[in-house]
Short mmCIF file of C-alpha atoms and ligand atoms in Angstrom, two decimals:
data_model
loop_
_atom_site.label_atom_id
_atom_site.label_comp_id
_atom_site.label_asym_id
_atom_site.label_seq_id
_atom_site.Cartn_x
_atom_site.Cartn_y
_atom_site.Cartn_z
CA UNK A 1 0.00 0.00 0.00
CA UNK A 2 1.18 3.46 -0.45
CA UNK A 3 2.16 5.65 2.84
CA UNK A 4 0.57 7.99 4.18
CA UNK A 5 3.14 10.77 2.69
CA UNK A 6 2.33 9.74 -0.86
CA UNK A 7 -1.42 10.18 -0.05
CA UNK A 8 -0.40 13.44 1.09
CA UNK A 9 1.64 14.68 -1.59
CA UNK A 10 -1.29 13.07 -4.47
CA UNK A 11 -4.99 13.68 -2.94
CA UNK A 12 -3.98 16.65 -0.79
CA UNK A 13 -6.32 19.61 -1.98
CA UNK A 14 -4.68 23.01 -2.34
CA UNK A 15 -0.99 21.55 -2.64
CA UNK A 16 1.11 21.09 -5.70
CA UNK A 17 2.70 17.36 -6.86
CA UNK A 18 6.14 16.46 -5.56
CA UNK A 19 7.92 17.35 -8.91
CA UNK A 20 10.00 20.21 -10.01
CA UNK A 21 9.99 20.18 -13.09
CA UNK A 22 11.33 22.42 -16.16
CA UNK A 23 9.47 25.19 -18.61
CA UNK A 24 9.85 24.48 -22.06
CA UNK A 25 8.59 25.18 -25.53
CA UNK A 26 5.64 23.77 -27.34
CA UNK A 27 6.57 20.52 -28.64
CA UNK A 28 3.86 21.46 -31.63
CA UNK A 29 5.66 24.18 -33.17
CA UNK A 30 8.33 25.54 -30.89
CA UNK A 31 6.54 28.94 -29.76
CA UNK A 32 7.26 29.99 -25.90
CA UNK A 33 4.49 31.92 -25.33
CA UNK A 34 1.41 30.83 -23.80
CA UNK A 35 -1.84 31.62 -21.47
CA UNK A 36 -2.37 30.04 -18.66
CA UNK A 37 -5.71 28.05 -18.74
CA UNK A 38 -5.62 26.39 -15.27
CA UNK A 39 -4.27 26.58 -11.91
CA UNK A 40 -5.77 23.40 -10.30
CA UNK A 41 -6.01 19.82 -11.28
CA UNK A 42 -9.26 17.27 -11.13
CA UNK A 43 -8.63 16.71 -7.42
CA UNK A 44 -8.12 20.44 -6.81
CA UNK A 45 -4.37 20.65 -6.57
CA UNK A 46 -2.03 23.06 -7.31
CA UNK A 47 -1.48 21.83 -11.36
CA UNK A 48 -0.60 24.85 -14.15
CA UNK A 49 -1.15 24.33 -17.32
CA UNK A 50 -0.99 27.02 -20.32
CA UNK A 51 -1.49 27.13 -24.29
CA UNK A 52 0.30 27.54 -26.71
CA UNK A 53 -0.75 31.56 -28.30
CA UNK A 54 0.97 30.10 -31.64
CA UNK A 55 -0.65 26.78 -32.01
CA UNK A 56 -2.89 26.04 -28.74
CA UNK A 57 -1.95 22.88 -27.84
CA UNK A 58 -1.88 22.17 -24.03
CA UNK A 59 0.65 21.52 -21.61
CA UNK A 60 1.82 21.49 -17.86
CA UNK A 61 4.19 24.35 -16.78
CA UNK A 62 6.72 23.92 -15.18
CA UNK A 63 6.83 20.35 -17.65
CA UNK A 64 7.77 17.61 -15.22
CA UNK A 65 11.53 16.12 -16.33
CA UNK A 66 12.00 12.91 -17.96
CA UNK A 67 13.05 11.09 -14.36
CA UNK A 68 10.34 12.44 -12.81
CA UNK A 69 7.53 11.59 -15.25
CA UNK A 70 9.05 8.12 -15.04
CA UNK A 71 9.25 8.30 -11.15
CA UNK A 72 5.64 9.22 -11.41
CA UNK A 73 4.75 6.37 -13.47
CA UNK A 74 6.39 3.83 -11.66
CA UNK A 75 5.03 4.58 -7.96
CA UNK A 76 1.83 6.77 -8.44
CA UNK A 77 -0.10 6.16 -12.25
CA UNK A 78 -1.97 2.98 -11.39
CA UNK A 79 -2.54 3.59 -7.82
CA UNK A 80 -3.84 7.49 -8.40
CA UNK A 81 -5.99 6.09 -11.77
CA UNK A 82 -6.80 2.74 -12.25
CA UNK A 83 -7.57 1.63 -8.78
CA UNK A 84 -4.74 -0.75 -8.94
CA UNK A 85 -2.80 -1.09 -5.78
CA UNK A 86 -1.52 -4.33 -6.25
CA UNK A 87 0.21 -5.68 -9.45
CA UNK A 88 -1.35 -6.40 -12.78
CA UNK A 89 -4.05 -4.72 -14.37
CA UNK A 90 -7.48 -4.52 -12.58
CA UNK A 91 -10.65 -6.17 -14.12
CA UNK A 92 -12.42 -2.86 -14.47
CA UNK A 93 -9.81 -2.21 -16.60
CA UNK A 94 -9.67 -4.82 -18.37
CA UNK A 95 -13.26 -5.00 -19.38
CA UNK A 96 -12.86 -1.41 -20.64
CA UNK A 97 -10.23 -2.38 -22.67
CA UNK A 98 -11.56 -5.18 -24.53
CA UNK A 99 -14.91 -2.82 -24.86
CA UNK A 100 -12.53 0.16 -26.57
CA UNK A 101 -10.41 -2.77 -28.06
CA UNK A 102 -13.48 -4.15 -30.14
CA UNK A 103 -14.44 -0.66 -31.09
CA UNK A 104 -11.43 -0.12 -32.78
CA UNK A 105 -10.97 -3.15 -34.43
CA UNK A 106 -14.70 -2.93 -35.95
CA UNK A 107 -13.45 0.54 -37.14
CA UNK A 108 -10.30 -0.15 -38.67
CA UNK A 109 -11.49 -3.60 -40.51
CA UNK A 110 -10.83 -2.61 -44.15
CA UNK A 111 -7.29 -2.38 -43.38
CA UNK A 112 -7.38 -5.38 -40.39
CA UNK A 113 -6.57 -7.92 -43.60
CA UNK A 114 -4.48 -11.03 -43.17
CA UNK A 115 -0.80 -10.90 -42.86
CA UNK A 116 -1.18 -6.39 -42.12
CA UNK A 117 1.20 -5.33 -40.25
CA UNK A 118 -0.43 -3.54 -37.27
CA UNK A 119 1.92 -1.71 -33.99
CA UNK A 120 -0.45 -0.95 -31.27
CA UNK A 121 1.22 2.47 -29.65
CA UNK A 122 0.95 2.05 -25.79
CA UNK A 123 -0.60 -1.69 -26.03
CA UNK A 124 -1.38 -2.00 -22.50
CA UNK A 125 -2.84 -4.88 -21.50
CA UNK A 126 -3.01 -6.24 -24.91
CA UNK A 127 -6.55 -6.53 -26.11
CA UNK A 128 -6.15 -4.89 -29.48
CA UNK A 129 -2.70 -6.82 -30.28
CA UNK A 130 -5.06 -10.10 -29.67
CA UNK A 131 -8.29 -8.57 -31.65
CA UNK A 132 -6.02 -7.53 -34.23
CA UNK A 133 -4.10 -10.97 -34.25
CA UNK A 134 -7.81 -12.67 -34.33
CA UNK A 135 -7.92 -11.16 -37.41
CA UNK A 136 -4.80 -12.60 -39.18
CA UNK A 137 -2.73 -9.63 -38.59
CA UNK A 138 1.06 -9.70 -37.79
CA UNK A 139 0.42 -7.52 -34.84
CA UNK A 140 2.95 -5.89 -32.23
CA UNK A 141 2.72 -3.89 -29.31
CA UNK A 142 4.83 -0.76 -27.24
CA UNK A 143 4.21 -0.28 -23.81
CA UNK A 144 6.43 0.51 -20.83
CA UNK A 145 4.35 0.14 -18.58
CA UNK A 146 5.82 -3.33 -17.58
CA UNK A 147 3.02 -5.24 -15.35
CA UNK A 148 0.63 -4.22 -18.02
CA UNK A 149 3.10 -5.95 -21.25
CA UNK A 150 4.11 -8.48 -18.87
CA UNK A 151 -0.03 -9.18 -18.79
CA UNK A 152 -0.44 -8.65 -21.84
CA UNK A 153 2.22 -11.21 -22.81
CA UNK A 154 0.91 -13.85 -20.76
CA UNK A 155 -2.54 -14.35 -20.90
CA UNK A 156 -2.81 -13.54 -24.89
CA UNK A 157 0.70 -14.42 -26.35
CA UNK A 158 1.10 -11.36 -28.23
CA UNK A 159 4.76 -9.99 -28.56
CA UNK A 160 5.43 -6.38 -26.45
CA UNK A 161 8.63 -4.11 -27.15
CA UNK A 162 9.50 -2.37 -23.68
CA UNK A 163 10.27 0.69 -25.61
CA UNK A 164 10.59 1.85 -29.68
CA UNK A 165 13.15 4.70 -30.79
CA UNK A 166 13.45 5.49 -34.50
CA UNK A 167 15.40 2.92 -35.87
CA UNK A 168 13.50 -0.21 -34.12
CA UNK A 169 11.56 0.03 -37.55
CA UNK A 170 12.09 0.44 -41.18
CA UNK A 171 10.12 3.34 -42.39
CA UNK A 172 7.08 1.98 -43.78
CA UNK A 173 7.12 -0.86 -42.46
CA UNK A 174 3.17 -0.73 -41.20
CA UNK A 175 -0.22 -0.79 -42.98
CA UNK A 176 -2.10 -0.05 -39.49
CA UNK A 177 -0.69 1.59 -36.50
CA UNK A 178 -2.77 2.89 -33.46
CA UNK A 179 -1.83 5.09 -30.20
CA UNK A 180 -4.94 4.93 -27.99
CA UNK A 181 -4.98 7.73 -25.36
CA UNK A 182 -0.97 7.75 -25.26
CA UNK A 183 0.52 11.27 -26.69
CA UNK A 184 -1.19 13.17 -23.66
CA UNK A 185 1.26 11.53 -21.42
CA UNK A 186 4.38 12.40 -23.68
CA UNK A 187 6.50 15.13 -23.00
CA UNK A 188 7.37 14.86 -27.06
CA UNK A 189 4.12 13.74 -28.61
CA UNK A 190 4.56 15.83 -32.00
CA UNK A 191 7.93 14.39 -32.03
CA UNK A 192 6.05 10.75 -31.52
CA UNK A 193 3.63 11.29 -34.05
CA UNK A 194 6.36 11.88 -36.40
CA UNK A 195 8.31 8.75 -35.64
CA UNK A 196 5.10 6.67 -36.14
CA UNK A 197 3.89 8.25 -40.00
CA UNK A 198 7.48 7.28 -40.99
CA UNK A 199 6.99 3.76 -39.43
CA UNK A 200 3.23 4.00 -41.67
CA UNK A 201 3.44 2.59 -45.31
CA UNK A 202 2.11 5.01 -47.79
CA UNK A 203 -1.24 3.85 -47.92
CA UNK A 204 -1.36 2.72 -44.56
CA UNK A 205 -3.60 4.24 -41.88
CA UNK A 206 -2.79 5.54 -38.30
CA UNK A 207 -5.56 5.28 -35.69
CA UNK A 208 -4.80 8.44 -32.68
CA UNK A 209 -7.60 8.86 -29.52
CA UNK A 210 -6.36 11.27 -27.13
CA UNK A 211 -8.73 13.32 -24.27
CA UNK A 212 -10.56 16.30 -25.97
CA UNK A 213 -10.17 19.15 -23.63
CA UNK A 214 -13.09 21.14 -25.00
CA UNK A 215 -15.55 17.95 -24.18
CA UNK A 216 -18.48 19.90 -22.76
CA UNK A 217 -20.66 18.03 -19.87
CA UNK A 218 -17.68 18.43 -17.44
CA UNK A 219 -16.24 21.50 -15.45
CA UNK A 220 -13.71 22.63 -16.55
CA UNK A 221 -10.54 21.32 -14.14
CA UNK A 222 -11.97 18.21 -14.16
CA UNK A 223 -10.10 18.10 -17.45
CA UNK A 224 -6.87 18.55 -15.87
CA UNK A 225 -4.55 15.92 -13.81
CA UNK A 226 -0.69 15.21 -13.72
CA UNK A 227 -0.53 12.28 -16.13
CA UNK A 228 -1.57 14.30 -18.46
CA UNK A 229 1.63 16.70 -19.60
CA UNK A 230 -0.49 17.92 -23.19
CA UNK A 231 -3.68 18.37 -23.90
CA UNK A 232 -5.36 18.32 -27.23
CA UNK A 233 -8.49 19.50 -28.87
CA UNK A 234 -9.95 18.83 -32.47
CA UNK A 235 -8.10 21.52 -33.99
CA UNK A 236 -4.52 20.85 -31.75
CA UNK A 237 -5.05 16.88 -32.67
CA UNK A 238 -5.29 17.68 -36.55
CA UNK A 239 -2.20 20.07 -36.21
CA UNK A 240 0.11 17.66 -34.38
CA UNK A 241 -0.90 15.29 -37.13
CA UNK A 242 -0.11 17.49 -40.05
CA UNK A 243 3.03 18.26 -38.96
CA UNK A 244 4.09 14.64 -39.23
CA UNK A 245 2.57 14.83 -43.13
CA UNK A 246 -1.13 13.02 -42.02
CA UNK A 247 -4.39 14.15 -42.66
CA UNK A 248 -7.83 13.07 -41.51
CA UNK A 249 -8.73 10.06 -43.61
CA UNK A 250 -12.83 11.21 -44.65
CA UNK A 251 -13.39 7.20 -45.43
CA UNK A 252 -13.42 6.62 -41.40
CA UNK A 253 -15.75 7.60 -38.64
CA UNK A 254 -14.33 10.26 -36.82
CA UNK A 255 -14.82 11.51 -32.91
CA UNK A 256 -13.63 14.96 -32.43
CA UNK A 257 -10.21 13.73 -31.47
CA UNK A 258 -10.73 10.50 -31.84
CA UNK A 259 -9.27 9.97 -35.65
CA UNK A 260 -8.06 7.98 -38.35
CA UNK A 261 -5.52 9.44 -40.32
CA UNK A 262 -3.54 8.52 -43.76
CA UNK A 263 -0.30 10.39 -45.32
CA UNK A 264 -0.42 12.90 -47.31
CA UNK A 265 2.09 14.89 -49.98
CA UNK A 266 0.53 18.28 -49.57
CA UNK A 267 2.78 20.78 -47.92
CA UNK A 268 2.06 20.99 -43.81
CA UNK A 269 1.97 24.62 -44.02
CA UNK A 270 2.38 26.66 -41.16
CA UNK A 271 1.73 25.02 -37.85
CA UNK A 272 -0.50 27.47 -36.32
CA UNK A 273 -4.49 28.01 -34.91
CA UNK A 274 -4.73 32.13 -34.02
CA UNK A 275 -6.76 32.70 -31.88
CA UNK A 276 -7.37 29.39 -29.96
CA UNK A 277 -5.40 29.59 -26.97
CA UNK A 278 -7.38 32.89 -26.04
CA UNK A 279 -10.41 30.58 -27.07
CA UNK A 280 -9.34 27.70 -24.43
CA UNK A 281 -8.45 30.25 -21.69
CA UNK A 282 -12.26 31.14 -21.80
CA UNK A 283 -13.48 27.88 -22.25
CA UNK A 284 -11.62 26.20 -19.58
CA UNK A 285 -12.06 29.11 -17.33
CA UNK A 286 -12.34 27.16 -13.77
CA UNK A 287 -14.68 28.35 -10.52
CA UNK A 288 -12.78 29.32 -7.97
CA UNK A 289 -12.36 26.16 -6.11
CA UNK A 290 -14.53 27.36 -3.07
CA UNK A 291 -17.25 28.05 -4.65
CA UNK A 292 -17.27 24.84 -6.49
CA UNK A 293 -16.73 22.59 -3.48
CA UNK A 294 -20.36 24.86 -2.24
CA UNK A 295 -21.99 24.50 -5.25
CA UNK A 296 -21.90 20.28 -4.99
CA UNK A 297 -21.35 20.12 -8.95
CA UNK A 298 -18.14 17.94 -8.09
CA UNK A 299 -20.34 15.36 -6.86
CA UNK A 300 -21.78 14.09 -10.06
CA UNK A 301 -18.54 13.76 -11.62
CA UNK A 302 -17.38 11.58 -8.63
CA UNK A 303 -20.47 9.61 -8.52
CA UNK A 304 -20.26 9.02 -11.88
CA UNK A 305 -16.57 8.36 -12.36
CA UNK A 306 -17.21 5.28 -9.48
CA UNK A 307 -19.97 4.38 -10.95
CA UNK A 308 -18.15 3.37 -13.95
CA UNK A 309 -15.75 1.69 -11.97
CA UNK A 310 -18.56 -0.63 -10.60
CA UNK A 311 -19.95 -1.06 -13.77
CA UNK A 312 -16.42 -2.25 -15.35
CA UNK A 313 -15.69 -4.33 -12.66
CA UNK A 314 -18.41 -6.30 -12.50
CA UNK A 315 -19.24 -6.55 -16.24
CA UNK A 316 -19.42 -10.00 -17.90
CA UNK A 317 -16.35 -10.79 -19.51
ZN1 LIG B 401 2.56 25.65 -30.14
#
């Protein structure tokens, strides 16, 4: 179990996260200046996080450092998110991931052939690799997260890479590759997103699904929490995307920023959205915290976040 001092330094309202931390420029397109769109996290700590006045895309300031993003994942991630105190990945999680895993699969089918060549992005616990595998695919996985590939490993024999830098792959080497709800916890996901459309053949298609920060239905710094070091909306998703010479494949069902994209020859053009940083900073405007605890609108979200927790855990499998 975690002591009591890291249950102070995670849940403690009104407190920042044991980190340090660095400011740095947007990953997107370079640009240091920003506005800052939140001072406090889901749990109402002390969490900044600005945009980007040049492009809009999201991020923590000060950006937590390499060591302690990995610090963070190894002792806090599953225990702050996923309910998971004890090794392994929890059932609630796992029904949710064969649920999302099936989605995608249906989704991608045209290009889910026999013998593709699929990379799952952040596999997890494994559920795609094995839905895509179902399907005769040659399919592999990433994921550091190393109880989750271990699991993923064992119980459906799919192969996991600890880790993939640039030259793990031959560029286009893939006709499907998919990052589900992975480059918000990068401190480089432009930089990612590249690596992976060189990895893509030319007419293959990459599947991204991050958060979308301008969801409505939710206040606002319910959006925000640590593991999350960018944020994206529609417009931020499309951009990060472009810049790595993909566009928005109109043959595929798309979700705000959940999308399917496929390369394209066109020129990126400039890698810039005026006016939407200004836009988020209204948007994602918070209450001030007190009068939000008084107002009781945090207990819906926390009703319904357990709720969901139920629900997955006790779902057939
Ligand atoms: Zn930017």
């Amino acid at each position: 179990m975690p002591s009591p001092r890291y249950f102070l330094n995670h849940f403690m309202p009104f407190t920042g996260y044991p980190y340090t931390g660095a400011p740095t420029a947007c990953n997107l397109c370079g640009s240091r200046e920003s506005v800052t769109v939140a001072e406090t996290d889901r749990r109402l700590k002390t969490l900044k996080s600005i945009a980007c006045l040049q492009c809009g895309l999201i991020r923590t300031d000060p950006m937590p450092t390499p060591d302690e993003l990995a610090n963070y994942y190894a002792t806090a991630y599953r225990a702050d998110y996923q309910l998971a105190f004890a090794g392994g990945p929890p059932r609630h999680h796992l029904n949710r991931s064969a649920r999302e895993a099936a989605f995608r699969a249906d989704l991608l089918a045209p290009k889910l052939t026999p013998g593709a060549r699929v990379l799952d992005f952040g596999s997890g616990s494994g559920e795609f690799l094995a839905a895509a595998r179902a399907r005769g695919c040659e399919a592999i996985g990433v994921e550091p997260g190393r109880d989750y590939a271990a699991y993923a490993r064992t119980h459906h024999g799919v192969e996991v890479l600890d880790d993939a830098d640039d030259g793990r792959f031959e560029p286009g080497y893939f006709d499907v590759i998919t990052t589900h709800h992975v480059m918000e916890h990068l401190r480089d996901p432009a930089d990612v997103m590249e690596r992976l459309a060189r990895w893509l053949k030319p007419d293959g298609v990459l599947y991204a699904a991050v958060p979308n920060m301008a969801a409505t239905g939710k206040p606002p710094h319910e959006r925000f929490h640590f593991a999350h070091v960018h944020g994206f909306v529609r417009d931020t998703c499309d951009l990060t995307a472009r810049r790595a010479g993909l566009v928005p494949h109109t043959e595929y069902w798309r979700e705000d920023t959940t999308v399917v994209y496929r390369k394209s020859d066109a020129p990126a053009g400039p890698i810039a959205a005026p006016g939407l940083a200004q836009r988020l900073a209204t948007e994602l405007k918070p209450m001030p915290a007190a009068a939000y605890l008084a107002s009781g609108a945090w207990i819906w979200p926390m009703v319904r976040r357990n709720a969901k927790a139920v629900r997955d855990t006790f779902a057939p499998k």
